[in-house]
């Protein structure tokens, strides 16, 4: 009985000792290389985070390690275990390891070879991301999961073979592998397949990844319904793509950075063009969007600087944020009657754009949709539109109480129509050809950045109806020499007259110092004089935000 009791006591002691060690970090030296480990459970250990400066050359991870007299089986390479170990050149992983953790070898610039044993089942997220010297990788038949961005930006990787055991490949697994020529899948894999080095799901309905080094023309096989996210990302030698009539979705980033893509035909089956789908396709000159498409995603064609014409069909309801921003070759655009939403910055800095026609169905125009279109002379809104209107090429809301956008290409003088109450955010932003503006007595608010960068503006009269001058409203109006702020203004926000380098005379008529933001007169002329009512000179000199300009403040001369 006593003997049994002693055995039980010893077992309990061993168990409690083992549990006490869980989570403990220790070092173990194997073949001259000392690495850090952590006890995972009673019998297992994992490789923990290393000090990158101490790791160099070839590393051989042992199958077993010892800590406080007990042996532990190494089963996991922990999260970020060797990340940023720039001196690491090769790694041998033992047959005991089943998982390679998240970012385990991330940014190991010098790593040229790694042996993954047939015991590993999981390659974690970003496990080998930015291993830029890794030229090839063999994924063993035991692996079932390749995590998100597992081999992203392995820029020297030329080929990958995926075994029949893999059931899940995470998004962006081979993203930005700019020298990758082929992805080959074992024929008996039940979840994925390949054709001519291109990766598909097993049904061949989803094109997952085309290797970056594909050249010339490529015809997507019939039957494919989805071009996946970043499927052709950075295929810089791709010149044309044929999309079959089976495709319904072009995913986000699908053709991002295909700099030499000159020709693409989108079939009438496609309903969605994803975000940044053709961004930086700088060689595209023309594109016809079929009548099946309802949504053009955010940034879809941004920086397509060679694009001169684009036809938007009457099926499209949404033009996403910055969808055509920086398409500097576009000269005109007609927005059809089906479109209800034009996103923020949708046509920003389309410097070749001279005219825009907005259909009668548009209910939402995002801020700065036509900002920095320096040659834009006309924005015309269909008469049947119930939310917006135009007059002499200038965009207003339907009530004509808010001036939304003044075309940057119009030069000279402009009189804002009576009845306008708000000059909208960036309404006249960087209208460098504007020399003077007349603001009617109906205006109460000049919004943020309203006249920012109007370097040619020499004269502006602010009427006695305005109560608020918005943030940076006249910033960089370097031609302004004098401004009178009327009695009605109670708020001047941050940087309102910042960098008005020629401004030497400011007259403020309000006897009560308006509330001001910081830096309202930063980088104006050193010779500026601020005139205020005689009875309020001392008030201004003591007021918050004004006191820093006390030596510039003088009484209005009668």
Coordinates of C-alpha atoms in Angstrom, one line a residue:
X1 CA 0.0 0.0 0.0
X2 CA 2.8 2.3 1.0
X3 CA 4.6 1.5 -2.3
X4 CA 1.4 2.5 -4.3
X5 CA 1.1 5.7 -2.3
X6 CA 4.7 6.6 -3.1
X7 CA 4.2 5.9 -6.8
X8 CA 1.1 8.2 -6.9
X9 CA 3.0 10.9 -4.9
X10 CA 5.9 10.7 -7.4
X11 CA 3.5 11.0 -10.4
X12 CA 1.7 14.0 -8.8
X13 CA 5.1 15.6 -8.2
X14 CA 6.2 15.0 -11.8
X15 CA 2.9 16.4 -13.1
X16 CA 3.1 19.5 -11.0
X17 CA 6.7 20.0 -11.9
X18 CA 5.9 19.7 -15.6
X19 CA 3.0 22.1 -15.3
X20 CA 5.2 24.6 -13.4
X21 CA 7.6 24.7 -16.4
X22 CA 5.0 25.6 -19.0
X23 CA 5.7 29.0 -20.5
X24 CA 9.3 29.1 -19.2
X25 CA 11.9 30.3 -21.6
X26 CA 15.3 28.7 -21.8
X27 CA 18.3 28.4 -24.0
X28 CA 19.7 25.2 -25.5
X29 CA 22.9 24.7 -27.6
X30 CA 22.9 22.3 -30.5
X31 CA 25.9 21.8 -32.8
X32 CA 27.4 25.1 -31.7
X33 CA 24.2 27.2 -32.1
X34 CA 22.4 28.5 -29.1
X35 CA 18.6 29.1 -29.6
X36 CA 15.8 30.2 -27.3
X37 CA 12.9 27.9 -26.6
X38 CA 9.7 28.0 -24.5
X39 CA 8.1 25.0 -22.8
X40 CA 4.7 24.4 -24.6
X41 CA 3.4 21.6 -22.4
X42 CA 4.6 18.7 -20.3
X43 CA 6.6 17.1 -23.2
X44 CA 6.8 19.7 -25.9
X45 CA 8.8 22.9 -26.6
X46 CA 8.6 25.5 -29.3
X47 CA 11.3 27.7 -30.8
X48 CA 10.7 31.2 -29.3
X49 CA 11.7 34.7 -30.5
X50 CA 15.5 35.0 -31.1
X51 CA 17.8 37.9 -30.8
X52 CA 18.3 38.7 -34.5
X53 CA 21.9 39.9 -34.0
X54 CA 23.0 36.6 -32.5
X55 CA 21.6 34.4 -35.4
X56 CA 23.7 33.9 -38.5
X57 CA 24.7 31.3 -41.1
X58 CA 23.2 27.8 -41.1
X59 CA 20.8 26.9 -38.3
X60 CA 19.9 23.3 -37.4
X61 CA 17.0 23.0 -35.1
X62 CA 17.2 19.8 -32.9
X63 CA 14.4 17.3 -32.6
X64 CA 14.7 17.3 -28.8
X65 CA 16.0 19.9 -26.2
X66 CA 16.7 19.6 -22.5
X67 CA 15.7 22.0 -19.7
X68 CA 16.3 21.3 -16.0
X69 CA 17.1 17.7 -16.7
X70 CA 13.9 17.0 -18.7
X71 CA 13.8 16.4 -22.5
X72 CA 11.2 18.2 -24.6
X73 CA 10.2 17.4 -28.2
X74 CA 10.4 20.5 -30.5
X75 CA 7.0 20.7 -32.3
X76 CA 6.6 24.3 -33.2
X77 CA 8.6 27.2 -34.6
X78 CA 6.9 30.0 -32.7
X79 CA 5.5 33.3 -34.0
X80 CA 8.2 35.7 -35.2
X81 CA 10.9 33.2 -34.0
X82 CA 13.5 34.2 -36.5
X83 CA 11.9 37.4 -37.9
X84 CA 14.4 40.0 -39.0
X85 CA 17.4 37.6 -38.6
X86 CA 19.2 39.1 -41.5
X87 CA 22.3 37.0 -41.1
X88 CA 20.4 33.7 -41.4
X89 CA 21.3 31.8 -44.6
X90 CA 19.8 28.3 -44.2
X91 CA 17.6 26.4 -41.8
X92 CA 17.1 22.7 -41.2
X93 CA 13.8 21.9 -39.4
X94 CA 13.5 18.5 -37.7
X95 CA 10.8 15.9 -38.3
X96 CA 9.3 16.6 -34.9
X97 CA 7.9 20.1 -36.0
X98 CA 4.3 20.3 -37.1
X99 CA 3.7 24.0 -37.3
X100 CA 5.7 27.0 -38.6
X101 CA 4.2 30.0 -36.8
X102 CA 3.1 33.5 -37.9
X103 CA 6.0 35.6 -39.3
X104 CA 8.4 32.9 -38.2
X105 CA 11.0 33.8 -40.8
X106 CA 9.6 37.1 -41.9
X107 CA 12.2 39.5 -43.5
X108 CA 15.1 37.0 -43.3
X109 CA 16.8 38.8 -46.2
X110 CA 19.8 36.4 -46.4
X111 CA 17.8 33.1 -46.2
X112 CA 18.6 31.2 -49.4
X113 CA 17.4 27.7 -48.5
X114 CA 15.1 26.0 -46.0
X115 CA 14.2 22.3 -45.6
X116 CA 10.6 21.8 -44.5
X117 CA 10.1 18.2 -43.2
X118 CA 7.2 15.9 -44.0
X119 CA 5.8 16.4 -40.5
X120 CA 4.8 20.1 -40.9
X121 CA 1.0 20.6 -41.4
X122 CA 0.7 24.4 -41.1
X123 CA 2.7 27.2 -42.6
X124 CA 1.5 30.3 -40.7
X125 CA 0.6 33.8 -41.9
X126 CA 3.6 35.7 -43.3
X127 CA 5.8 32.8 -42.3
X128 CA 8.4 33.6 -45.0
X129 CA 7.3 37.1 -46.1
X130 CA 10.1 39.2 -47.6
X131 CA 12.6 36.4 -47.6
X132 CA 14.1 38.1 -50.6
X133 CA 16.9 35.7 -51.3
X134 CA 14.8 32.5 -51.2
X135 CA 14.9 31.1 -54.7
X136 CA 12.8 27.9 -54.3
X137 CA 10.7 26.1 -51.8
X138 CA 9.4 22.6 -51.5
X139 CA 6.2 22.2 -49.6
X140 CA 6.0 18.6 -48.3
X141 CA 3.0 16.3 -48.7
X142 CA 2.1 16.8 -45.0
X143 CA 1.1 20.5 -45.3
X144 CA -2.6 21.2 -45.2
X145 CA -2.6 25.0 -44.7
X146 CA -0.5 27.8 -46.3
X147 CA -1.4 31.0 -44.4
X148 CA -2.2 34.5 -45.4
X149 CA 0.8 36.2 -47.2
X150 CA 3.0 33.2 -46.3
X151 CA 5.5 33.8 -49.1
X152 CA 4.6 37.5 -49.9
X153 CA 7.4 39.5 -51.4
X154 CA 9.8 36.6 -51.8
X155 CA 11.2 38.4 -54.8
X156 CA 13.7 35.7 -55.8
X157 CA 11.3 32.8 -55.7
X158 CA 10.9 31.4 -59.3
X159 CA 8.7 28.3 -58.8
X160 CA 6.4 26.7 -56.3
X161 CA 5.0 23.2 -56.1
X162 CA 1.9 22.6 -54.0
X163 CA 1.4 19.0 -52.9
X164 CA -1.9 17.1 -52.9
X165 CA -2.3 17.5 -49.1
X166 CA -3.0 21.3 -49.2
X167 CA -6.6 22.2 -48.5
X168 CA -6.3 25.9 -47.8
X169 CA -4.1 28.6 -49.4
X170 CA -4.6 32.0 -47.6
X171 CA -5.1 35.3 -49.5
X172 CA -1.9 36.9 -50.8
X173 CA 0.1 33.7 -50.2
X174 CA 2.4 34.5 -53.2
X175 CA 1.6 38.2 -53.6
X176 CA 4.4 40.4 -55.0
X177 CA 6.7 37.4 -55.8
X178 CA 7.9 39.4 -58.8
X179 CA 10.1 36.7 -60.3
X180 CA 7.7 33.8 -59.9
X181 CA 7.3 31.9 -63.2
X182 CA 5.1 29.0 -62.2
X183 CA 2.8 27.6 -59.5
X184 CA 2.3 23.8 -60.0
X185 CA -0.2 21.8 -58.1
X186 CA 0.0 18.0 -57.6
X187 CA -2.6 16.4 -59.9
X188 CA -4.4 14.5 -57.1
X189 CA -5.0 17.7 -55.0
X190 CA -8.7 17.8 -54.2
X191 CA -8.9 21.6 -53.5
X192 CA -6.6 23.3 -56.0
X193 CA -5.2 22.8 -59.5
X194 CA -2.9 24.5 -62.0
X195 CA -2.8 25.1 -65.7
X196 CA 0.3 26.4 -67.5
X197 CA 1.7 27.5 -64.2
X198 CA -1.4 29.5 -63.1
X199 CA -3.2 28.6 -59.8
X200 CA -6.9 27.9 -59.7
X201 CA -9.4 26.4 -57.3
X202 CA -10.2 22.7 -58.1
X203 CA -13.4 23.7 -60.1
X204 CA -11.4 26.1 -62.2
X205 CA -14.0 28.7 -61.5
X206 CA -11.7 31.0 -59.6
X207 CA -8.4 32.1 -60.9
X208 CA -6.3 32.6 -57.7
X209 CA -2.8 33.6 -58.8
X210 CA -1.0 34.2 -62.1
X211 CA 2.8 34.2 -61.6
X212 CA 4.2 37.7 -61.9
X213 CA 6.7 36.8 -64.6
X214 CA 4.1 35.7 -67.2
X215 CA 4.8 37.5 -70.5
X216 CA 2.8 38.7 -73.5
X217 CA -0.8 37.7 -74.0
X218 CA -2.9 35.5 -71.6
X219 CA -6.3 34.0 -72.3
X220 CA -8.2 33.2 -69.1
X221 CA -9.8 29.7 -69.6
X222 CA -13.5 29.4 -70.3
X223 CA -15.5 28.5 -67.2
X224 CA -13.7 30.9 -64.9
X225 CA -16.3 33.0 -63.1
X226 CA -14.0 35.0 -60.7
X227 CA -10.7 36.7 -61.2
X228 CA -9.5 36.6 -57.6
X229 CA -7.9 39.4 -55.4
X230 CA -4.5 40.4 -56.7
X231 CA -4.6 37.5 -59.2
X232 CA -2.4 39.4 -61.8
X233 CA -0.8 41.8 -59.4
X234 CA 2.5 43.2 -60.7
X235 CA 2.5 41.1 -63.9
X236 CA 4.6 43.8 -65.5
X237 CA 5.3 41.8 -68.7
X238 CA 1.7 41.1 -69.4
X239 CA 0.5 43.1 -72.5
X240 CA -3.1 41.8 -73.1
X241 CA -5.7 39.7 -71.4
X242 CA -8.7 37.9 -72.9
X243 CA -11.5 37.5 -70.3
X244 CA -14.1 34.9 -71.3
X245 CA -17.8 35.4 -71.1
X246 CA -18.1 33.3 -68.0
X247 CA -16.4 35.8 -65.7
X248 CA -18.8 37.8 -63.5
X249 CA -16.4 39.3 -61.0
X250 CA -13.0 41.1 -61.3
X251 CA -11.7 41.1 -57.8
X252 CA -9.9 43.8 -55.8
X253 CA -6.3 44.5 -57.0
X254 CA -6.8 42.0 -59.8
X255 CA -4.6 43.8 -62.3
X256 CA -2.9 46.2 -60.0
X257 CA 0.5 47.4 -61.3
X258 CA 0.3 45.7 -64.7
X259 CA 2.2 48.6 -66.2
X260 CA 2.5 47.2 -69.7
X261 CA -1.1 46.0 -70.1
X262 CA -2.3 47.8 -73.2
X263 CA -5.4 45.9 -74.1
X264 CA -8.2 44.2 -72.1
X265 CA -11.8 43.4 -73.1
X266 CA -14.3 43.1 -70.3
X267 CA -17.1 40.9 -71.4
X268 CA -20.8 41.5 -70.9
X269 CA -21.0 38.9 -68.1
X270 CA -19.0 41.0 -65.6
X271 CA -21.1 42.8 -62.9
X272 CA -18.4 44.1 -60.5
X273 CA -15.0 45.7 -61.0
X274 CA -13.3 45.5 -57.6
X275 CA -11.3 48.1 -55.7
X276 CA -7.9 49.1 -57.3
X277 CA -8.6 46.4 -60.0
X278 CA -6.7 48.3 -62.7
X279 CA -4.8 50.8 -60.6
X280 CA -1.4 51.8 -62.1
X281 CA -2.2 50.1 -65.5
X282 CA -0.5 53.1 -67.0
X283 CA -0.4 51.7 -70.6
X284 CA -4.1 51.2 -70.9
X285 CA -5.4 53.8 -73.4
X286 CA -9.1 52.9 -73.8
X287 CA -11.5 50.6 -72.0
X288 CA -15.1 49.8 -72.5
X289 CA -17.1 48.9 -69.5
X290 CA -20.0 46.5 -70.5
X291 CA -23.6 47.2 -69.7
X292 CA -23.6 44.3 -67.2
X293 CA -21.4 46.2 -64.7
X294 CA -23.2 48.0 -61.8
X295 CA -20.3 49.0 -59.6
X296 CA -16.9 50.5 -60.3
X297 CA -14.9 50.0 -57.1
X298 CA -12.8 52.4 -55.2
X299 CA -9.5 53.3 -56.9
X300 CA -10.4 50.9 -59.8
X301 CA -8.6 52.9 -62.5
X302 CA -6.6 55.3 -60.4
X303 CA -3.2 56.3 -62.0
X304 CA -4.2 54.9 -65.4
X305 CA -2.4 57.9 -66.9
X306 CA -2.6 56.6 -70.5
X307 CA -6.4 56.3 -70.4
X308 CA -7.9 58.8 -72.9
X309 CA -11.4 57.5 -73.3
X310 CA -13.7 55.5 -71.2
X311 CA -17.3 54.6 -71.7
X312 CA -19.5 54.2 -68.6
X313 CA -22.7 52.3 -69.5
X314 CA -26.2 53.0 -68.3
X315 CA -26.1 50.1 -65.9
X316 CA -23.5 51.5 -63.5
X317 CA -25.0 52.9 -60.3
X318 CA -21.8 53.6 -58.2
X319 CA -18.5 55.1 -59.1
X320 CA -16.3 54.5 -56.1
X321 CA -13.9 56.7 -54.2
X322 CA -11.0 57.9 -56.4
X323 CA -12.1 55.4 -59.1
X324 CA -10.6 57.5 -61.9
X325 CA -8.3 59.8 -59.9
X326 CA -5.1 60.8 -61.6
X327 CA -6.2 59.6 -65.0
X328 CA -4.4 62.5 -66.6
X329 CA -5.2 61.5 -70.2
X330 CA -9.0 61.7 -69.8
X331 CA -10.4 64.7 -71.6
X332 CA -14.1 64.3 -71.1
X333 CA -16.5 62.1 -69.2
X334 CA -20.2 61.5 -69.4
X335 CA -21.8 60.1 -66.3
X336 CA -24.9 58.1 -67.4
X337 CA -28.4 58.4 -66.0
X338 CA -28.1 55.2 -64.0
X339 CA -25.4 56.5 -61.7
X340 CA -26.6 57.5 -58.2
X341 CA -23.3 57.9 -56.4
X342 CA -20.0 59.6 -57.4
X343 CA -17.5 58.8 -54.7
X344 CA -15.0 61.2 -53.0
X345 CA -12.1 62.2 -55.2
X346 CA -13.6 60.1 -58.0
X347 CA -12.0 62.2 -60.8
X348 CA -9.4 64.1 -58.6
X349 CA -6.4 65.4 -60.6
X350 CA -7.7 64.3 -64.0
X351 CA -5.6 67.1 -65.4
X352 CA -6.7 66.6 -69.0
X353 CA -10.4 66.7 -68.2
X354 CA -12.2 69.7 -69.7
X355 CA -15.8 68.9 -69.3
X356 CA -18.1 66.7 -67.2
X357 CA -21.8 65.9 -67.7
X358 CA -23.7 64.6 -64.7
X359 CA -26.9 62.6 -65.3
X360 CA -30.2 63.3 -63.6
X361 CA -30.1 60.2 -61.3
X362 CA -27.0 61.3 -59.3
X363 CA -28.0 61.8 -55.6
X364 CA -24.5 61.9 -54.0
X365 CA -21.3 63.6 -55.1
X366 CA -18.5 62.9 -52.6
X367 CA -16.2 65.7 -51.5
X368 CA -13.4 66.8 -53.9
X369 CA -14.8 64.6 -56.7
X370 CA -13.4 67.0 -59.3
X371 CA -10.7 68.6 -57.2
X372 CA -7.4 69.6 -58.9
X373 CA -8.7 69.1 -62.5
X374 CA -6.7 72.1 -63.7
X375 CA -8.2 72.2 -67.2
X376 CA -11.8 71.6 -66.2
X377 CA -14.0 74.4 -67.6
X378 CA -17.5 72.9 -67.4
X379 CA -19.5 70.8 -65.0
X380 CA -23.0 70.4 -66.5
X381 CA -25.8 68.8 -64.6
X382 CA -28.9 67.4 -66.4
X383 CA -32.0 69.6 -65.8
X384 CA -34.0 66.7 -64.4
X385 CA -31.6 66.1 -61.5
X386 CA -33.3 66.6 -58.1
X387 CA -30.2 67.0 -56.0
X388 CA -27.7 69.1 -58.0
X389 CA -27.6 71.9 -60.5
X390 CA -25.1 73.9 -62.5
X391 CA -24.9 77.5 -63.7
X392 CA -22.3 78.7 -66.2
X393 CA -20.4 75.4 -65.7
X394 CA -20.3 75.7 -61.9
X395 CA -21.7 72.9 -59.6
X396 CA -24.2 73.7 -56.9
X397 CA -26.7 71.8 -54.8
X398 CA -30.3 71.8 -56.2
X399 CA -31.3 74.8 -54.0
X400 CA -28.2 76.8 -55.2
X401 CA -27.5 77.5 -51.6
X402 CA -24.2 75.6 -51.6
X403 CA -21.5 76.2 -54.2
X404 CA -19.8 72.8 -54.5
X405 CA -17.2 73.1 -57.2
X406 CA -15.9 75.9 -59.3
X407 CA -14.0 74.4 -62.4
X408 CA -10.3 75.0 -62.0
X409 CA -9.8 75.8 -65.7
X410 CA -12.0 79.0 -65.6
X411 CA -9.9 82.1 -65.3
X412 CA -10.5 85.8 -64.4
X413 CA -13.3 87.2 -62.2
X414 CA -16.3 85.4 -60.8
X415 CA -19.4 86.7 -59.0
X416 CA -21.1 84.1 -56.8
X417 CA -24.8 84.1 -57.4
X418 CA -27.2 85.7 -54.9
X419 CA -28.8 83.2 -52.6
X420 CA -25.7 81.1 -52.0
X421 CA -25.2 80.6 -48.3
X422 CA -22.2 78.2 -48.2
X423 CA -19.0 78.1 -50.2
X424 CA -18.2 74.4 -49.9
X425 CA -15.1 72.6 -48.9
X426 CA -12.3 73.2 -51.5
X427 CA -14.9 74.8 -53.8
X428 CA -12.3 77.0 -55.4
X429 CA -9.3 75.0 -54.3
X430 CA -6.1 75.7 -56.4
X431 CA -8.1 77.7 -59.0
X432 CA -4.9 79.5 -59.9
X433 CA -6.5 81.5 -62.7
X434 CA -9.1 83.1 -60.5
X435 CA -8.1 86.7 -60.0
X436 CA -11.1 88.2 -58.0
X437 CA -14.3 86.9 -56.5
X438 CA -17.4 88.7 -55.4
X439 CA -19.2 87.1 -52.5
X440 CA -22.9 88.1 -52.1
X441 CA -24.5 89.2 -48.9
X442 CA -26.3 85.8 -48.6
X443 CA -23.2 83.8 -47.8
X444 CA -22.8 82.9 -44.1
X445 CA -20.0 80.2 -44.2
X446 CA -16.7 79.9 -46.1
X447 CA -15.8 76.3 -45.6
X448 CA -12.4 74.6 -45.1
X449 CA -9.9 75.0 -47.9
X450 CA -12.5 77.0 -49.9
X451 CA -9.9 79.2 -51.7
X452 CA -6.8 77.3 -50.7
X453 CA -4.0 77.7 -53.3
X454 CA -5.7 80.4 -55.4
X455 CA -2.4 82.0 -56.0
X456 CA -3.8 84.4 -58.6
X457 CA -6.4 85.8 -56.3
X458 CA -5.6 89.5 -55.6
X459 CA -9.0 90.7 -54.4
X460 CA -11.8 89.3 -52.3
X461 CA -14.6 91.1 -50.5
X462 CA -16.1 89.2 -47.5
X463 CA -19.7 90.5 -46.9
X464 CA -21.2 91.3 -43.6
X465 CA -23.3 88.1 -43.6
X466 CA -20.3 85.7 -43.1
X467 CA -20.0 84.3 -39.6
X468 CA -17.3 81.6 -40.1
X469 CA -14.1 81.4 -42.1
X470 CA -13.1 77.8 -42.3
X471 CA -9.8 76.0 -41.7
X472 CA -7.1 77.0 -44.3
X473 CA -9.9 78.8 -46.3
X474 CA -7.4 81.2 -47.9
X475 CA -4.1 79.3 -47.3
X476 CA -1.5 79.9 -50.0
X477 CA -3.4 82.8 -51.6
X478 CA 0.0 84.4 -52.2
X479 CA -1.4 87.2 -54.4
X480 CA -3.7 88.6 -51.7
X481 CA -2.4 91.9 -50.3
X482 CA -5.3 93.1 -48.2
X483 CA -8.4 91.6 -46.6
X484 CA -11.3 93.1 -44.7
X485 CA -13.1 90.8 -42.2
X486 CA -16.6 92.2 -41.5
X487 CA -18.3 92.7 -38.2
X488 CA -20.4 89.5 -38.6
X489 CA -17.4 87.1 -38.5
X490 CA -17.2 85.4 -35.1
X491 CA -14.9 82.4 -35.9
X492 CA -11.7 82.2 -38.0
X493 CA -10.4 78.6 -38.0
X494 CA -6.9 77.2 -38.1
X495 CA -4.5 78.5 -40.8
X496 CA -7.2 80.5 -42.5
X497 CA -4.7 82.9 -44.0
X498 CA -1.6 80.8 -43.6
X499 CA 1.2 81.3 -46.2
X500 CA -0.5 84.4 -47.7
X501 CA 3.0 85.8 -48.1
X502 CA 1.9 89.1 -49.7
X503 CA -0.8 89.9 -47.1
X504 CA 0.3 93.2 -45.5
X505 CA -3.1 94.7 -44.5
X506 CA -5.8 93.1 -42.5
X507 CA -8.9 95.0 -41.3
X508 CA -11.2 93.4 -38.7
X509 CA -14.5 95.3 -38.1
X510 CA -15.8 93.3 -35.1
X511 CA -15.4 95.1 -31.8
X512 CA -15.3 91.7 -30.1
X513 CA -12.2 89.6 -31.1
X514 CA -13.4 86.6 -33.2
X515 CA -12.5 83.2 -31.9
X516 CA -9.5 82.0 -33.8
X517 CA -7.6 78.7 -34.4
X518 CA -3.8 78.4 -34.2
X519 CA -1.5 79.7 -37.0
X520 CA -4.2 81.8 -38.8
X521 CA -1.5 84.2 -40.0
X522 CA 1.5 81.9 -40.0
X523 CA 4.0 82.8 -42.8
X524 CA 2.2 86.0 -43.9
X525 CA 4.2 89.1 -44.6
X526 CA 6.4 90.2 -41.7
X527 CA 5.1 93.7 -42.5
X528 CA 1.4 92.9 -41.9
X529 CA -0.7 95.4 -40.0
X530 CA -3.9 94.3 -38.3
X531 CA -6.4 97.1 -37.9
X532 CA -9.2 96.7 -35.4
X533 CA -11.8 99.2 -33.9
X534 CA -10.0 101.8 -31.7
X535 CA -12.0 100.9 -28.6
X536 CA -11.0 97.2 -28.9
X537 CA -7.2 97.5 -29.5
X538 CA -6.4 96.3 -26.0
X539 CA -9.0 93.6 -26.1
X540 CA -7.4 92.1 -29.2
X541 CA -3.9 92.4 -27.8
X542 CA -5.0 90.4 -24.7
X543 CA -7.3 87.9 -26.5
X544 CA -6.4 84.2 -27.0
X545 CA -4.9 83.6 -30.4
X546 CA -4.6 87.4 -31.1
X547 CA -2.1 88.2 -28.4
X548 CA 0.8 86.8 -30.3
X549 CA 0.2 89.5 -32.9
X550 CA 0.0 92.3 -30.4
X551 CA 2.8 94.3 -31.9
X552 CA 1.0 94.3 -35.3
X553 CA -2.4 95.4 -34.0
X554 CA -3.4 99.0 -34.5
X555 CA -6.6 101.1 -34.4
X556 CA -8.6 101.6 -37.6
X557 CA -7.9 105.0 -38.9
X558 CA -11.1 107.1 -39.2

